[in-house]
Amino acid sequence: MSKKIKLSYDGKEYTLEYTRNTALALEQSGFVLSDVRNKPVSSLVTLFNGAFVANHRRLEGSVVEKIFDSLKDKEKLLAALVGMYDETVSSLMDSTDDEGNATWEMTQ
């Protein structure tokens, strides 16, 4: 569905990504993508933490925090995470004409 970030920390590999469920969880926790411009620090932390959920749900928050603290180029990281999140949300809105898809129509 969406792009992923591969990172390694302390000899371990991690895959960060968003799915329909992780995007939903972020929204339900109060995350709003348009807040990134006004709240870049809290948005970065929220997006970073949320990107671990799909593949590393049981990873302790303290480990995620250590990984975050050790990363360089956080401005580029924020842009990458925003792009990944936006791509995931956009993919949920995409329509395709593939055979077997559900259809709908308005009726009176």
C-alpha atoms as an extended CHARMM CRD file, in Angstrom:
* protein
*
       108  EXT
         1         1  MET       CA              0.0000000000        0.0000000000        0.0000000000  PROA      1               0.0000000000
         2         2  SER       CA              2.4080000000        2.6870000000        1.1060000000  PROA      2               0.0000000000
         3         3  LYS       CA              6.1010000000        3.3690000000        1.1540000000  PROA      3               0.0000000000
         4         4  LYS       CA              8.1570000000        2.1950000000        4.0830000000  PROA      4               0.0000000000
         5         5  ILE       CA             11.1590000000        3.4120000000        6.0130000000  PROA      5               0.0000000000
         6         6  LYS       CA             13.7890000000        0.8270000000        6.8710000000  PROA      6               0.0000000000
         7         7  LEU       CA             16.0800000000        1.7340000000        9.7210000000  PROA      7               0.0000000000
         8         8  SER       CA             18.5380000000       -0.0430000000       11.9150000000  PROA      8               0.0000000000
         9         9  TYR       CA             19.3620000000        0.7090000000       15.5050000000  PROA      9               0.0000000000
        10        10  ASP       CA             21.5440000000       -1.1800000000       17.9400000000  PROA      10              0.0000000000
        11        11  GLY       CA             21.9640000000       -4.0800000000       15.5110000000  PROA      11              0.0000000000
        12        12  LYS       CA             18.2240000000       -4.5140000000       14.8770000000  PROA      12              0.0000000000
        13        13  GLU       CA             16.2150000000       -3.7330000000       11.7670000000  PROA      13              0.0000000000
        14        14  TYR       CA             12.8960000000       -1.8860000000       11.8910000000  PROA      14              0.0000000000
        15        15  THR       CA             10.2920000000       -1.2420000000        9.2000000000  PROA      15              0.0000000000
        16        16  LEU       CA              8.1660000000        1.8410000000        9.6240000000  PROA      16              0.0000000000
        17        17  GLU       CA              4.9130000000        2.1360000000        7.6900000000  PROA      17              0.0000000000
        18        18  TYR       CA              1.2980000000        3.1500000000        7.9060000000  PROA      18              0.0000000000
        19        19  THR       CA             -1.7340000000        1.0190000000        7.1780000000  PROA      19              0.0000000000
        20        20  ARG       CA             -5.4490000000        1.7650000000        7.1910000000  PROA      20              0.0000000000
        21        21  ASN       CA             -5.5760000000        0.7390000000       10.8470000000  PROA      21              0.0000000000
        22        22  THR       CA             -2.5490000000        2.7350000000       11.9680000000  PROA      22              0.0000000000
        23        23  ALA       CA             -3.7880000000        5.8450000000       10.1310000000  PROA      23              0.0000000000
        24        24  LEU       CA             -7.1670000000        5.4140000000       11.8060000000  PROA      24              0.0000000000
        25        25  ALA       CA             -5.5050000000        5.0310000000       15.2020000000  PROA      25              0.0000000000
        26        26  LEU       CA             -3.5070000000        8.2270000000       14.6680000000  PROA      26              0.0000000000
        27        27  GLU       CA             -6.6600000000       10.1550000000       13.7810000000  PROA      27              0.0000000000
        28        28  GLN       CA             -8.5100000000        8.7270000000       16.7600000000  PROA      28              0.0000000000
        29        29  SER       CA             -5.6560000000        9.8400000000       19.0180000000  PROA      29              0.0000000000
        30        30  GLY       CA             -6.2090000000       13.3960000000       17.7910000000  PROA      30              0.0000000000
        31        31  PHE       CA             -3.5920000000       13.6530000000       15.0390000000  PROA      31              0.0000000000
        32        32  VAL       CA             -4.4990000000       16.0650000000       12.2500000000  PROA      32              0.0000000000
        33        33  LEU       CA             -2.1760000000       16.2190000000        9.2490000000  PROA      33              0.0000000000
        34        34  SER       CA             -2.7670000000       19.9400000000        8.7730000000  PROA      34              0.0000000000
        35        35  ASP       CA             -1.2840000000       20.5410000000       12.2510000000  PROA      35              0.0000000000
        36        36  VAL       CA              2.1870000000       19.5960000000       10.9680000000  PROA      36              0.0000000000
        37        37  ARG       CA              2.9000000000       23.1540000000        9.8830000000  PROA      37              0.0000000000
        38        38  ASN       CA              1.9340000000       24.6620000000       13.2630000000  PROA      38              0.0000000000
        39        39  LYS       CA              3.0850000000       21.8350000000       15.5100000000  PROA      39              0.0000000000
        40        40  PRO       CA              6.0630000000       20.2330000000       13.7580000000  PROA      40              0.0000000000
        41        41  VAL       CA              7.7180000000       18.8080000000       16.8740000000  PROA      41              0.0000000000
        42        42  SER       CA              4.6850000000       17.0580000000       18.3210000000  PROA      42              0.0000000000
        43        43  SER       CA              3.5980000000       15.9990000000       14.8390000000  PROA      43              0.0000000000
        44        44  LEU       CA              6.9920000000       14.4260000000       14.1440000000  PROA      44              0.0000000000
        45        45  VAL       CA              6.9210000000       12.4840000000       17.4090000000  PROA      45              0.0000000000
        46        46  THR       CA              3.3430000000       11.3260000000       16.7920000000  PROA      46              0.0000000000
        47        47  LEU       CA              4.0410000000       10.2710000000       13.2080000000  PROA      47              0.0000000000
        48        48  PHE       CA              7.2810000000        8.5110000000       14.2020000000  PROA      48              0.0000000000
        49        49  ASN       CA              5.6130000000        6.5680000000       17.0110000000  PROA      49              0.0000000000
        50        50  GLY       CA              2.6370000000        5.7250000000       14.8000000000  PROA      50              0.0000000000
        51        51  ALA       CA              4.8770000000        4.3660000000       12.0480000000  PROA      51              0.0000000000
        52        52  PHE       CA              6.1280000000        1.6300000000       14.4050000000  PROA      52              0.0000000000
        53        53  VAL       CA              2.6760000000        0.2560000000       15.1950000000  PROA      53              0.0000000000
        54        54  ALA       CA              2.1120000000       -1.7880000000       12.0220000000  PROA      54              0.0000000000
        55        55  ASN       CA              5.2470000000       -3.9320000000       12.4060000000  PROA      55              0.0000000000
        56        56  HSD       CA              6.5520000000       -3.3420000000       15.9260000000  PROA      56              0.0000000000
        57        57  ARG       CA              3.4430000000       -2.9340000000       18.0680000000  PROA      57              0.0000000000
        58        58  ARG       CA              5.0400000000       -4.4840000000       21.1380000000  PROA      58              0.0000000000
        59        59  LEU       CA              8.2240000000       -2.4140000000       21.0210000000  PROA      59              0.0000000000
        60        60  GLU       CA              8.6270000000       -0.4450000000       24.2340000000  PROA      60              0.0000000000
        61        61  GLY       CA              8.1130000000        3.2900000000       23.9840000000  PROA      61              0.0000000000
        62        62  SER       CA             11.4780000000        3.9150000000       25.5990000000  PROA      62              0.0000000000
        63        63  VAL       CA             13.2020000000        2.0620000000       22.7470000000  PROA      63              0.0000000000
        64        64  VAL       CA             11.2850000000        4.0720000000       20.1420000000  PROA      64              0.0000000000
        65        65  GLU       CA             12.2980000000        7.2390000000       21.9890000000  PROA      65              0.0000000000
        66        66  LYS       CA             15.9760000000        6.2040000000       21.9710000000  PROA      66              0.0000000000
        67        67  ILE       CA             15.7940000000        5.4650000000       18.2540000000  PROA      67              0.0000000000
        68        68  PHE       CA             14.1610000000        8.8350000000       17.6240000000  PROA      68              0.0000000000
        69        69  ASP       CA             16.7600000000       10.6770000000       19.6990000000  PROA      69              0.0000000000
        70        70  SER       CA             19.6000000000        9.0150000000       17.7900000000  PROA      70              0.0000000000
        71        71  LEU       CA             18.3190000000        9.9550000000       14.3090000000  PROA      71              0.0000000000
        72        72  LYS       CA             19.7760000000       12.7810000000       12.2820000000  PROA      72              0.0000000000
        73        73  ASP       CA             17.9800000000       14.8620000000        9.6240000000  PROA      73              0.0000000000
        74        74  LYS       CA             14.7140000000       15.0030000000       11.5350000000  PROA      74              0.0000000000
        75        75  GLU       CA             13.3790000000       17.6380000000        9.1470000000  PROA      75              0.0000000000
        76        76  LYS       CA             13.7420000000       15.1720000000        6.2510000000  PROA      76              0.0000000000
        77        77  LEU       CA             12.2880000000       12.4430000000        8.4600000000  PROA      77              0.0000000000
        78        78  LEU       CA              9.2100000000       14.5870000000        9.0930000000  PROA      78              0.0000000000
        79        79  ALA       CA              8.7640000000       15.1130000000        5.3500000000  PROA      79              0.0000000000
        80        80  ALA       CA              9.1300000000       11.3730000000        4.7010000000  PROA      80              0.0000000000
        81        81  LEU       CA              6.6290000000       10.4390000000        7.4200000000  PROA      81              0.0000000000
        82        82  VAL       CA              4.1150000000       13.0500000000        6.2300000000  PROA      82              0.0000000000
        83        83  GLY       CA              4.4630000000       11.6960000000        2.6950000000  PROA      83              0.0000000000
        84        84  MET       CA              3.9670000000        8.1130000000        3.8360000000  PROA      84              0.0000000000
        85        85  TYR       CA              0.9340000000        9.0080000000        5.9350000000  PROA      85              0.0000000000
        86        86  ASP       CA             -0.6000000000       11.1090000000        3.1720000000  PROA      86              0.0000000000
        87        87  GLU       CA             -0.0240000000        8.3440000000        0.6210000000  PROA      87              0.0000000000
        88        88  THR       CA             -1.7620000000        5.8410000000        2.8910000000  PROA      88              0.0000000000
        89        89  VAL       CA             -4.7740000000        8.0930000000        3.4000000000  PROA      89              0.0000000000
        90        90  SER       CA             -4.9210000000        8.9220000000       -0.3190000000  PROA      90              0.0000000000
        91        91  SER       CA             -4.7940000000        5.2510000000       -1.2620000000  PROA      91              0.0000000000
        92        92  LEU       CA             -7.9260000000        4.6650000000        0.8170000000  PROA      92              0.0000000000
        93        93  MET       CA             -9.7630000000        7.2050000000       -1.3400000000  PROA      93              0.0000000000
        94        94  ASP       CA             -8.5370000000        5.8690000000       -4.6840000000  PROA      94              0.0000000000
        95        95  SER       CA            -11.1140000000        4.2590000000       -6.8940000000  PROA      95              0.0000000000
        96        96  THR       CA            -10.3750000000        1.5140000000       -9.3220000000  PROA      96              0.0000000000
        97        97  ASP       CA            -12.4610000000       -0.1080000000      -12.0090000000  PROA      97              0.0000000000
        98        98  ASP       CA            -11.1830000000       -3.6200000000      -11.3460000000  PROA      98              0.0000000000
        99        99  GLU       CA            -13.6370000000       -6.4510000000      -11.7510000000  PROA      99              0.0000000000
       100       100  GLY       CA            -15.1290000000       -7.6160000000       -8.4740000000  PROA      100             0.0000000000
       101       101  ASN       CA            -15.0550000000       -4.2520000000       -6.7040000000  PROA      101             0.0000000000
       102       102  ALA       CA            -18.1280000000       -3.2020000000       -4.8020000000  PROA      102             0.0000000000
       103       103  THR       CA            -20.3250000000       -0.5930000000       -6.4530000000  PROA      103             0.0000000000
       104       104  TRP       CA            -22.7100000000        1.9740000000       -5.0320000000  PROA      104             0.0000000000
       105       105  GLU       CA            -25.1790000000        4.5590000000       -6.2370000000  PROA      105             0.0000000000
       106       106  MET       CA            -27.4890000000        7.1950000000       -4.7760000000  PROA      106             0.0000000000
       107       107  THR       CA            -31.2190000000        6.4650000000       -4.9090000000  PROA      107             0.0000000000
       108       108  GLN       CA            -34.2630000000        8.5320000000       -4.0810000000  PROA      108             0.0000000000
